Backbone as a printed PyTorch tensor [residue, N CA C, xyz], in Angstrom:
tensor([[[ -8.9610,  -1.0140,  16.5640],
         [-10.0870,  -1.7700,  16.8310],
         [ -9.5710,  -3.1440,  15.8840]],

        [[ -9.6140,  -4.3660,  16.1880],
         [ -9.1920,  -5.7440,  15.6260],
         [-10.0170,  -5.8850,  14.6530]],

        [[ -9.8920,  -6.9760,  13.3460],
         [-10.6540,  -7.3370,  12.7160],
         [-11.1680,  -8.1020,  12.9470]],

        [[-12.3660,  -8.5210,  12.3600],
         [-13.0050,  -9.8320,  12.6280],
         [-12.1980, -11.1080,  12.5760]],

        [[-11.5830, -11.2290,  11.7380],
         [-10.6700, -12.4540,  11.6520],
         [ -9.8080, -12.4280,  13.1530]],

        [[ -9.1830, -11.5560,  13.4990],
         [ -8.4120, -11.2590,  14.4070],
         [ -9.0280, -11.5850,  16.1830]],

        [[-10.1500, -11.0810,  15.9650],
         [-11.4070, -11.5220,  16.9320],
         [-11.8910, -12.7300,  17.0230]],

        [[-11.8550, -13.2590,  15.7800],
         [-12.2150, -15.0960,  15.6630],
         [-11.2200, -15.7580,  16.1900]],

        [[ -9.9520, -15.2010,  16.0870],
         [ -8.9090, -15.8470,  16.5090],
         [ -8.6220, -16.0890,  17.8830]],

        [[ -9.2110, -14.7750,  18.1600],
         [ -8.7720, -14.6130,  19.5170],
         [ -9.7140, -15.6620,  20.5860]],

        [[-10.8530, -15.4870,  20.0780],
         [-12.1020, -16.5200,  20.9500],
         [-11.8440, -17.7140,  20.4670]],

        [[-11.4140, -18.1230,  19.4440],
         [-11.1110, -19.6570,  19.1350],
         [ -9.7260, -20.2240,  20.0530]],

        [[ -8.9770, -19.0190,  20.6400],
         [ -7.3580, -19.9210,  21.4040],
         [ -8.2980, -19.9930,  22.4390]],

        [[ -8.9840, -18.6000,  23.0610],
         [ -9.6340, -18.8140,  24.5510],
         [-10.3690, -19.7020,  24.5180]],

        [[-11.2810, -20.6400,  23.4130],
         [-12.0890, -21.6990,  23.6080],
         [-11.7790, -22.9040,  23.7970]],

        [[-10.3070, -22.7240,  22.9700],
         [ -9.5190, -23.9140,  23.6070],
         [ -8.5240, -24.5950,  24.4970]],

        [[ -8.9340, -23.3650,  25.5060],
         [ -8.1040, -23.2200,  26.5610],
         [ -6.8530, -23.0590,  26.9340]],

        [[ -6.5340, -22.1960,  26.1260],
         [ -4.9000, -21.5350,  25.9240],
         [ -5.1930, -20.1220,  26.9470]],

        [[ -3.9700, -19.9390,  27.6200],
         [ -4.0360, -18.9880,  29.0730],
         [ -4.3950, -17.4630,  28.0940]],

        [[ -4.8820, -16.8390,  28.5300],
         [ -5.6670, -15.4820,  27.7960],
         [ -4.5240, -14.7060,  27.4090]],

        [[ -3.3430, -14.4470,  28.5330],
         [ -2.3170, -13.4470,  27.9040],
         [ -1.6990, -14.0600,  26.5520]],

        [[ -1.4780, -15.7670,  26.5610],
         [ -0.8220, -15.8660,  25.3390],
         [ -1.7690, -15.3650,  24.3790]],

        [[ -3.0980, -15.5450,  24.4970],
         [ -4.2060, -15.6140,  23.1040],
         [ -3.9060, -13.8870,  22.9230]],

        [[ -3.9480, -13.2600,  23.7560],
         [ -4.0000, -11.5420,  22.7460],
         [ -2.5130, -11.5100,  22.4040]],

        [[ -1.3560, -11.9960,  22.7190],
         [ -0.3540, -11.5600,  21.9290],
         [ -0.1680, -12.5230,  20.6030]],

        [[ -0.5960, -13.5750,  20.5900],
         [ -1.2550, -14.0220,  19.0100],
         [ -1.7440, -13.5220,  18.0740]],

        [[ -3.1890, -13.1180,  18.6640],
         [ -4.4710, -12.5970,  17.9700],
         [ -4.1690, -10.9890,  17.9780]],

        [[ -3.5770, -10.3450,  18.9870],
         [ -4.0700,  -9.0370,  18.8680],
         [ -2.3030,  -8.3400,  18.3840]],

        [[ -1.2480,  -8.6310,  18.9050],
         [  0.0320,  -8.5470,  18.8370],
         [  0.7270,  -9.0090,  17.4450]],

        [[  0.5460, -10.3490,  16.6730],
         [  1.2270, -10.7940,  15.8930],
         [  0.4440, -11.2640,  14.4430]],

        [[ -0.5890, -11.8240,  15.0570],
         [ -1.6280, -12.3360,  14.2590],
         [ -2.7430, -11.4780,  13.7070]],

        [[ -2.3900,  -9.9920,  13.7280],
         [ -3.7890,  -8.7580,  13.7920],
         [ -3.8800,  -8.6400,  12.4910]],

        [[ -3.7830,  -9.3070,  11.2890],
         [ -4.0350,  -9.2450,  10.0500],
         [ -5.0090,  -9.9750,   9.3800]],

        [[ -5.9050,  -9.6370,   8.4070],
         [ -6.7760, -10.7090,   7.9020],
         [ -6.1130, -12.1070,   7.3300]],

        [[ -4.9900, -11.6600,   6.5880],
         [ -4.3080, -12.6620,   6.1940],
         [ -3.4340, -13.5620,   7.2100]],

        [[ -2.9140, -12.9950,   8.1380],
         [ -2.3690, -14.2210,   9.0740],
         [ -3.1840, -14.3530,  10.1610]],

        [[ -4.3020, -13.7060,  10.2370],
         [ -5.4460, -14.6050,  11.2310],
         [ -6.0620, -15.7260,  10.8250]],

        [[ -6.3110, -15.4520,   9.3170],
         [ -6.8800, -16.4850,   8.5140],
         [ -6.3040, -17.9240,   8.6000]],

        [[ -4.7860, -17.2860,   8.3060],
         [ -3.8690, -18.8200,   8.1630],
         [ -3.7110, -19.4640,   9.2290]],

        [[ -3.8050, -18.4560,  10.6120],
         [ -3.4170, -19.2060,  12.1490],
         [ -5.0770, -19.6260,  12.0040]],

        [[ -6.1210, -19.4160,  11.5390],
         [ -7.5010, -20.0310,  11.9770],
         [ -7.6320, -21.4570,  11.0490]],

        [[ -7.0680, -21.5590,   9.7890],
         [ -6.9410, -22.5920,   9.1690],
         [ -5.9340, -23.6940,   9.5890]],

        [[ -4.6370, -23.1200,  10.3270],
         [ -3.8820, -24.1440,  11.2690],
         [ -5.1400, -24.6240,  12.2610]],

        [[ -5.5690, -23.8930,  13.1930],
         [ -5.9390, -24.9090,  14.3720],
         [ -7.5400, -25.2310,  13.8310]],

        [[ -8.2270, -25.3010,  13.1500],
         [ -9.0960, -25.8250,  12.2810],
         [ -8.7410, -26.9970,  11.8650]],

        [[ -6.9610, -27.3450,  11.3750],
         [ -6.8870, -28.4860,  11.1370],
         [ -6.5030, -29.4790,  12.3490]],

        [[ -5.8540, -28.6990,  13.0810],
         [ -4.8090, -29.2360,  14.3870],
         [ -6.0830, -29.5530,  15.4340]],

        [[ -6.0680, -30.5510,  15.9040],
         [ -7.2630, -31.0030,  17.6000],
         [ -6.7810, -30.0780,  18.7020]],

        [[ -5.7610, -30.5860,  18.9990],
         [ -5.0840, -29.4960,  20.2230],
         [ -3.7050, -29.1400,  20.2050]],

        [[ -3.1200, -28.2770,  19.4250],
         [ -1.8210, -28.0560,  19.2230],
         [ -0.8880, -27.5550,  20.8690]],

        [[  0.0810, -27.9460,  21.0330],
         [  0.9370, -27.5370,  22.0460],
         [  0.8650, -25.7460,  22.0940]],

        [[  1.4720, -25.1370,  22.6980],
         [  2.1090, -23.7500,  22.8280],
         [  3.1510, -23.7080,  21.9550]],

        [[  4.0140, -24.5390,  21.8750],
         [  5.1240, -24.3560,  21.3430],
         [  5.0140, -24.6600,  19.7180]],

        [[  4.0510, -25.4460,  19.3420],
         [  3.3600, -25.6040,  18.2470],
         [  2.6640, -24.5850,  17.6560]],

        [[  1.9750, -23.6290,  17.8960],
         [  1.5850, -22.8890,  17.6960],
         [  2.2580, -21.5510,  17.7790]],

        [[  2.9420, -21.3210,  18.3050],
         [  4.3530, -20.4400,  18.2090],
         [  5.1260, -20.8140,  16.8670]],

        [[  5.3290, -21.8270,  16.6440],
         [  6.0430, -22.3260,  15.6310],
         [  5.4120, -21.8570,  14.1160]],

        [[  3.8710, -22.1200,  14.2100],
         [  3.1540, -21.9980,  13.2610],
         [  3.0630, -20.3980,  13.2280]],

        [[  2.8790, -19.9800,  14.0700],
         [  2.6190, -18.2240,  13.8910],
         [  3.8760, -17.6890,  13.4870]],

        [[  5.3680, -18.0280,  13.8110],
         [  6.7330, -17.5690,  13.2970],
         [  6.8610, -17.8970,  11.6030]],

        [[  6.2570, -19.0610,  11.1690],
         [  5.8840, -19.8880,   9.7810],
         [  5.0350, -18.7890,   8.9020]],

        [[  4.2520, -18.3530,   9.6380],
         [  3.0510, -17.8560,   8.8150],
         [  3.8520, -16.1520,   8.6350]],

        [[  3.8460, -15.5640,   9.8520],
         [  5.0920, -14.1570,   9.6940],
         [  5.9520, -14.3790,   8.5400]],

        [[  7.1190, -15.8280,   8.7440],
         [  7.9230, -15.5140,   7.7450],
         [  7.4750, -15.5480,   6.3870]],

        [[  6.7350, -16.1640,   5.7940],
         [  5.8090, -16.0640,   5.0610],
         [  5.0560, -14.9580,   4.2020]],

        [[  4.8130, -13.8910,   5.3790],
         [  3.9780, -13.0050,   5.0630],
         [  5.4890, -11.8210,   4.5280]],

        [[  6.4360, -11.8690,   5.2690],
         [  7.5910, -10.9480,   5.1580],
         [  8.3230, -11.3670,   3.9300]],

        [[  8.4480, -12.8050,   3.7330],
         [  8.6050, -13.1380,   1.9660],
         [  7.9580, -12.5290,   0.9590]],

        [[  6.4830, -12.3980,   1.2950],
         [  5.6840, -12.0980,   0.1390],
         [  5.6120, -10.6170,  -0.0690]],

        [[  5.9790, -10.0100,   1.0460],
         [  6.0830,  -7.9350,   1.2110],
         [  7.1300,  -7.8190,   0.3020]],

        [[  8.5330,  -8.6500,   0.3850],
         [  9.9650,  -8.4570,  -0.1340],
         [  9.3560,  -8.7030,  -1.5230]],

        [[  9.0300, -10.0090,  -1.9530],
         [  8.3480,  -9.9250,  -3.2930],
         [  8.0570,  -8.7430,  -4.0020]],

        [[  6.4810,  -8.4670,  -3.2450],
         [  6.0930,  -7.4950,  -4.0830],
         [  7.1400,  -6.2850,  -4.3330]],

        [[  7.6870,  -5.7060,  -3.0100],
         [  8.3760,  -4.3100,  -3.2510],
         [  9.4240,  -4.9770,  -4.5980]],

        [[ 10.3900,  -6.0290,  -4.6480],
         [ 10.8350,  -6.3680,  -5.4020],
         [ 10.5200,  -6.5390,  -6.6940]],

        [[  9.1600,  -6.6100,  -7.0910],
         [  8.3320,  -6.2330,  -8.1590],
         [  8.1420,  -5.2210,  -8.7270]],

        [[  7.9520,  -4.0020,  -7.3950],
         [  7.6640,  -2.5000,  -7.8260],
         [  8.6840,  -1.8240,  -8.2270]],

        [[  9.8340,  -2.7060,  -7.6370],
         [ 11.2280,  -2.1300,  -7.8280],
         [ 11.5740,  -1.8320,  -9.4430]],

        [[ 11.3750,  -3.7990,  -9.7930],
         [ 11.8780,  -3.9750, -11.0130],
         [ 10.6030,  -3.4070, -11.9040]],

        [[  9.5500,  -2.9570, -11.8140],
         [  8.8100,  -2.2910, -12.6390],
         [  9.1830,  -1.0560, -12.7940]],

        [[  9.9400,  -0.2160, -11.8150],
         [ 10.2810,   1.4740, -12.3090],
         [ 11.7430,   1.1910, -12.8530]],

        [[ 12.1280,   0.0110, -13.0630],
         [ 13.6140,   0.2440, -13.1290],
         [ 13.2730,  -0.1850, -14.9150]],

        [[ 12.2880,  -0.8070, -15.0750],
         [ 11.6950,  -1.0980, -16.4270],
         [ 11.5490,   0.0130, -17.1070]],

        [[ 10.6340,   0.6910, -16.2800],
         [  9.6720,   1.8600, -16.9220],
         [ 10.8100,   2.7770, -17.1790]],

        [[ 12.2280,   2.9950, -16.4830],
         [ 13.1540,   3.7390, -16.6460],
         [ 13.8350,   3.4940, -18.1420]],

        [[ 13.7180,   2.0540, -18.3790],
         [ 14.5910,   1.6380, -19.5540],
         [ 13.9420,   2.0840, -20.7110]],

        [[ 12.4270,   2.0780, -20.6680],
         [ 11.4330,   2.1250, -21.5770],
         [ 11.5100,   3.7580, -22.0990]],

        [[ 11.5000,   4.3800, -20.9200],
         [ 11.2340,   5.8860, -21.0600],
         [ 11.9920,   6.7920, -20.7600]],

        [[ 13.2340,   6.3230, -20.1390],
         [ 14.4640,   7.1740, -19.6990],
         [ 14.0490,   8.0510, -18.4920]],

        [[ 14.8430,   8.7600, -18.1440],
         [ 14.4910,   9.6990, -16.8830],
         [ 14.1700,  10.9810, -16.9000]],

        [[ 13.5890,  11.1760, -18.2260],
         [ 13.1610,  12.5830, -18.6200],
         [ 14.2450,  13.6310, -18.4890]],

        [[ 15.0900,  13.5650, -18.1200],
         [ 16.2150,  14.3830, -18.6580],
         [ 16.5300,  14.8410, -19.8840]],

        [[ 16.9340,  14.1410, -20.7420],
         [ 17.1150,  14.2100, -21.9980],
         [ 15.9110,  15.3270, -22.8860]],

        [[ 15.2290,  14.8750, -22.8110],
         [ 13.7980,  15.7130, -23.2090],
         [ 13.7140,  17.3220, -22.4810]],

        [[ 13.9440,  17.0550, -20.9370],
         [ 14.1900,  18.5190, -20.3340],
         [ 15.3670,  19.3680, -20.9080]],

        [[ 16.5400,  18.7200, -21.1840],
         [ 17.7040,  19.4830, -21.5320],
         [ 17.6150,  19.5920, -23.0910]],

        [[ 16.6040,  19.3050, -23.7880],
         [ 16.4020,  19.7060, -25.3440],
         [ 15.0070,  20.7340, -25.4810]],

        [[ 14.5740,  20.8630, -24.5810],
         [ 13.3350,  21.9250, -24.3030],
         [ 14.3860,  23.1720, -24.1860]],

        [[ 15.0140,  23.1860, -23.1580],
         [ 16.1850,  23.9540, -22.4880],
         [ 17.1820,  24.7790, -23.5040]],

        [[ 17.1290,  23.6510, -24.9370],
         [ 18.5850,  24.2010, -25.6100],
         [ 19.7640,  23.6250, -24.8870]],

        [[ 19.9880,  23.3340, -23.9230],
         [ 21.5040,  23.1650, -23.4460],
         [ 21.8250,  21.2550, -23.7240]]])
């Protein structure tokens, strides 16, 4: 089931006269999260009548931004794990001491 923002995006695209299949592709296949749909809605409310090509360019830019944000979050989690290992070790030293080996 589509989020409210995705549905709002679909309806706005339709109301602006874009082809139905195009609206479905944009809203339901590509801009199907609140983050991406909200970004595209912001673009549409700022722009009066963007061409299909402009909408696709904006969609690609939004998806690229989202991918960069995901990669940044993954890198931050990995760095936090490495920092934790540096602070506390891997736990093998303590286990070896308890075993006497």
